[in-house]
Amino acid sequence: MKQLLGAFAALAAMIWIWAEYFREIPHLEQAGVVKNFQVEEQEDFSGEFRVLGKRYYGPPRTALYATSPWVGKFNDLAYVSSIDLLLGQGQLKNPYLAGKINFDQKGRCYQFTAESGAGLTDEAIRADSLSISAIAGSAQAAGQLRRLKAGQTVRIQGKYAAVKQRKSQQSFIVGMSIPRPRPSCSIVKVAAVQALN
């Protein structure tokens, strides 16, 4: 029995290490990504933010094997953007205030509820929170995104982006599948991330 428990503990540790350090994030230097997605840069995106949350995504498994970016269909945003960041600015850079807000992600965008006594209005929370579906502009940016932790203060530089699947010209939009569109949920091509603490 002890051997079985030890094997489960070792397996859990290996899965945690993989999830933390070796999860691959697609980037725009990969031939499979560039071949299948068209990323059009828009206005600048930059600033200092507190990372309130980070979530990984993968394409839905519709078959025994997941489709890879080298062969098959590419009809999911996760092939070009597999990580979402929930960022706080202004009042939400304060860890105490940010801890009073419960964020829940749905449709690659977020919803929130404020605890009583939070002292923030819904408008203030919307103004100071931002969810980005991050596209890594390079392998270096992908590594920087992977190493981010909740609670860090970071400087992010990049561009808002419009993404289309090359073959079908299907556009990808985040935040539209929940009750009302969220302008605070966007797709961003990340050029660089610098940890400030």
Coordinates of C-alpha atoms in Angstrom, one line a residue:
M1 CA 0.0 0.0 0.0
K2 CA 2.9 2.4 0.8
Q3 CA 4.4 1.7 -2.6
L4 CA 1.1 2.5 -4.3
L5 CA 0.7 5.8 -2.4
G6 CA 4.4 6.6 -3.2
A7 CA 3.8 6.0 -6.9
F8 CA 0.7 8.3 -6.9
A9 CA 2.6 11.0 -5.1
A10 CA 5.5 10.8 -7.6
L11 CA 3.0 10.9 -10.5
A12 CA 1.2 14.0 -9.0
A13 CA 4.6 15.7 -8.5
M14 CA 5.6 15.0 -12.1
I15 CA 2.3 16.4 -13.4
W16 CA 2.7 19.5 -11.3
I17 CA 6.2 20.0 -12.6
W18 CA 5.1 19.6 -16.2
A19 CA 2.2 22.0 -15.7
E20 CA 4.4 24.6 -14.1
Y21 CA 7.6 24.5 -16.1
F22 CA 7.2 22.5 -19.3
R23 CA 3.8 23.4 -20.7
E24 CA 4.3 24.6 -24.3
I25 CA 2.8 27.9 -25.3
P26 CA 2.5 28.5 -29.0
H27 CA 4.3 31.5 -30.5
L28 CA 4.6 33.3 -33.8
E29 CA 8.0 31.9 -34.6
Q30 CA 6.5 28.4 -35.0
A31 CA 5.9 27.5 -38.7
G32 CA 2.6 25.7 -37.9
V33 CA 1.2 28.7 -36.1
V34 CA 2.2 31.3 -38.8
K35 CA 0.9 28.9 -41.6
N36 CA -2.5 28.6 -40.1
F37 CA -3.3 31.9 -38.4
Q38 CA -3.2 35.5 -39.5
V39 CA -2.5 37.9 -36.7
E40 CA -3.1 41.6 -37.5
E41 CA -1.6 44.1 -35.0
Q42 CA -3.8 47.0 -33.9
E43 CA -3.2 49.7 -31.3
D44 CA -0.5 49.6 -28.7
F45 CA -1.0 47.6 -25.4
S46 CA 1.4 48.4 -22.6
G47 CA 1.5 49.1 -18.9
E48 CA 2.2 47.9 -15.4
F49 CA -0.3 45.3 -14.0
R50 CA -0.7 43.0 -11.2
V51 CA -1.4 39.4 -12.3
L52 CA -4.6 38.4 -10.7
G53 CA -4.9 35.0 -12.4
K54 CA -3.6 32.8 -15.2
R55 CA -5.3 30.1 -17.1
Y56 CA -4.2 27.6 -19.7
Y57 CA -6.3 26.4 -22.6
G58 CA -6.1 23.6 -25.1
P59 CA -8.1 22.9 -28.2
P60 CA -11.1 20.6 -27.5
R61 CA -10.5 17.0 -27.9
T62 CA -12.9 15.7 -30.6
A63 CA -11.0 12.6 -31.4
L64 CA -8.7 10.1 -29.8
Y65 CA -5.7 12.4 -30.5
A66 CA -5.7 16.1 -30.2
T67 CA -5.2 18.0 -33.5
S68 CA -1.7 19.4 -33.8
P69 CA -0.8 22.7 -35.4
W70 CA 1.1 20.7 -38.1
V71 CA -1.7 18.6 -39.5
G72 CA -5.5 18.6 -39.4
K73 CA -8.0 21.3 -38.6
F74 CA -7.1 24.5 -36.8
N75 CA -10.5 25.9 -35.7
D76 CA -9.7 26.9 -32.1
L77 CA -8.0 30.0 -30.7
A78 CA -6.0 27.8 -28.3
Y79 CA -3.7 26.8 -31.2
V80 CA -2.3 30.4 -31.3
S81 CA -3.2 31.6 -27.8
S82 CA -3.2 29.0 -25.1
I83 CA -3.0 31.3 -22.0
D84 CA -5.3 33.9 -20.6
L85 CA -4.1 36.5 -18.0
L86 CA -6.4 38.4 -15.7
L87 CA -4.7 41.7 -15.0
G88 CA -5.4 44.4 -12.4
Q89 CA -4.4 48.0 -12.6
G90 CA -5.3 51.1 -10.6
Q91 CA -7.1 50.1 -7.4
L92 CA -6.8 46.4 -8.2
K93 CA -3.0 46.5 -8.0
N94 CA -3.7 46.6 -4.2
P95 CA -3.6 42.9 -3.1
Y96 CA -6.1 43.6 -0.3
L97 CA -8.7 45.1 -2.6
A98 CA -8.0 42.4 -5.3
G99 CA -8.6 39.7 -2.7
K100 CA -12.1 41.0 -2.1
I101 CA -13.2 40.3 -5.7
N102 CA -14.1 36.8 -6.9
F103 CA -13.3 36.4 -10.6
D104 CA -14.7 33.5 -12.6
Q105 CA -13.8 32.8 -16.2
K106 CA -16.3 31.8 -18.9
G107 CA -15.9 31.9 -22.6
R108 CA -12.3 33.1 -22.3
C109 CA -13.6 36.2 -20.5
Y110 CA -14.4 36.8 -16.9
Q111 CA -17.3 37.6 -14.6
F112 CA -16.9 38.9 -11.1
T113 CA -18.6 39.3 -7.7
A114 CA -17.4 41.7 -5.1
E115 CA -17.5 40.6 -1.4
S116 CA -19.4 42.9 0.9
G117 CA -17.2 45.6 2.2
A118 CA -15.0 45.6 -0.8
G119 CA -15.5 49.3 -1.3
L120 CA -15.4 49.1 -5.1
T121 CA -18.2 49.6 -7.4
D122 CA -18.9 47.4 -10.4
E123 CA -17.8 50.2 -12.7
A124 CA -14.5 50.6 -10.8
I125 CA -13.8 46.9 -11.0
R126 CA -14.5 46.8 -14.8
A127 CA -12.3 49.9 -15.3
D128 CA -9.3 48.4 -13.4
S129 CA -9.5 44.8 -14.6
L130 CA -8.5 43.3 -17.9
S131 CA -8.5 39.8 -19.3
I132 CA -6.2 39.1 -22.2
S133 CA -5.9 36.0 -24.4
A134 CA -2.1 36.3 -24.9
I135 CA -0.4 35.4 -28.2
A136 CA 3.3 35.1 -27.7
G137 CA 5.2 37.1 -30.4
S138 CA 8.4 35.0 -30.0
A139 CA 9.7 32.0 -28.2
Q140 CA 11.2 34.3 -25.6
A141 CA 7.8 36.0 -24.9
A142 CA 6.3 32.5 -24.6
G143 CA 8.8 31.6 -21.9
Q144 CA 8.1 34.8 -20.1
L145 CA 4.3 34.2 -20.2
R146 CA 4.8 30.6 -18.9
R147 CA 6.8 31.8 -15.9
L148 CA 4.2 34.4 -14.7
K149 CA 2.7 33.8 -11.3
A150 CA -0.5 35.2 -9.7
G151 CA 0.4 38.1 -7.5
Q152 CA 3.3 39.4 -9.5
T153 CA 3.6 42.9 -10.7
V154 CA 4.7 43.0 -14.4
R155 CA 5.2 45.4 -17.3
I156 CA 3.7 44.0 -20.5
Q157 CA 4.4 45.4 -24.0
G158 CA 2.6 44.4 -27.1
K159 CA -0.3 45.2 -29.4
Y160 CA -4.0 44.4 -29.4
A161 CA -4.6 41.9 -32.2
A162 CA -7.2 40.7 -34.6
V163 CA -6.9 36.9 -35.3
K164 CA -8.2 35.0 -38.3
Q165 CA -7.9 31.4 -39.4
R166 CA -6.1 31.6 -42.7
K167 CA -8.0 28.9 -44.6
S168 CA -11.6 29.9 -43.6
Q169 CA -11.0 33.5 -42.7
Q170 CA -12.9 32.9 -39.5
S171 CA -12.3 35.7 -37.0
F172 CA -11.7 34.9 -33.3
I173 CA -13.4 37.1 -30.7
V174 CA -13.2 36.6 -26.9
G175 CA -15.9 37.7 -24.5
M176 CA -18.8 37.4 -26.9
S177 CA -20.3 34.1 -25.8
I178 CA -21.3 35.3 -22.3
P179 CA -24.5 37.4 -21.7
R180 CA -23.1 40.6 -23.0
P181 CA -19.9 41.6 -24.8
R182 CA -17.0 42.6 -22.5
P183 CA -14.7 45.3 -23.9
S184 CA -12.3 44.4 -21.1
C185 CA -11.5 41.0 -22.7
S186 CA -9.1 41.2 -25.6
I187 CA -6.6 39.3 -27.7
V188 CA -3.1 40.7 -27.3
K189 CA 0.1 39.9 -29.2
V190 CA 2.7 40.1 -26.4
A191 CA 6.2 41.2 -27.3
A192 CA 7.8 41.3 -23.9
V193 CA 7.0 40.7 -20.2
Q194 CA 9.1 42.1 -17.4
A195 CA 8.6 41.0 -13.8
L196 CA 8.8 43.9 -11.5
N197 CA 8.8 41.9 -8.2

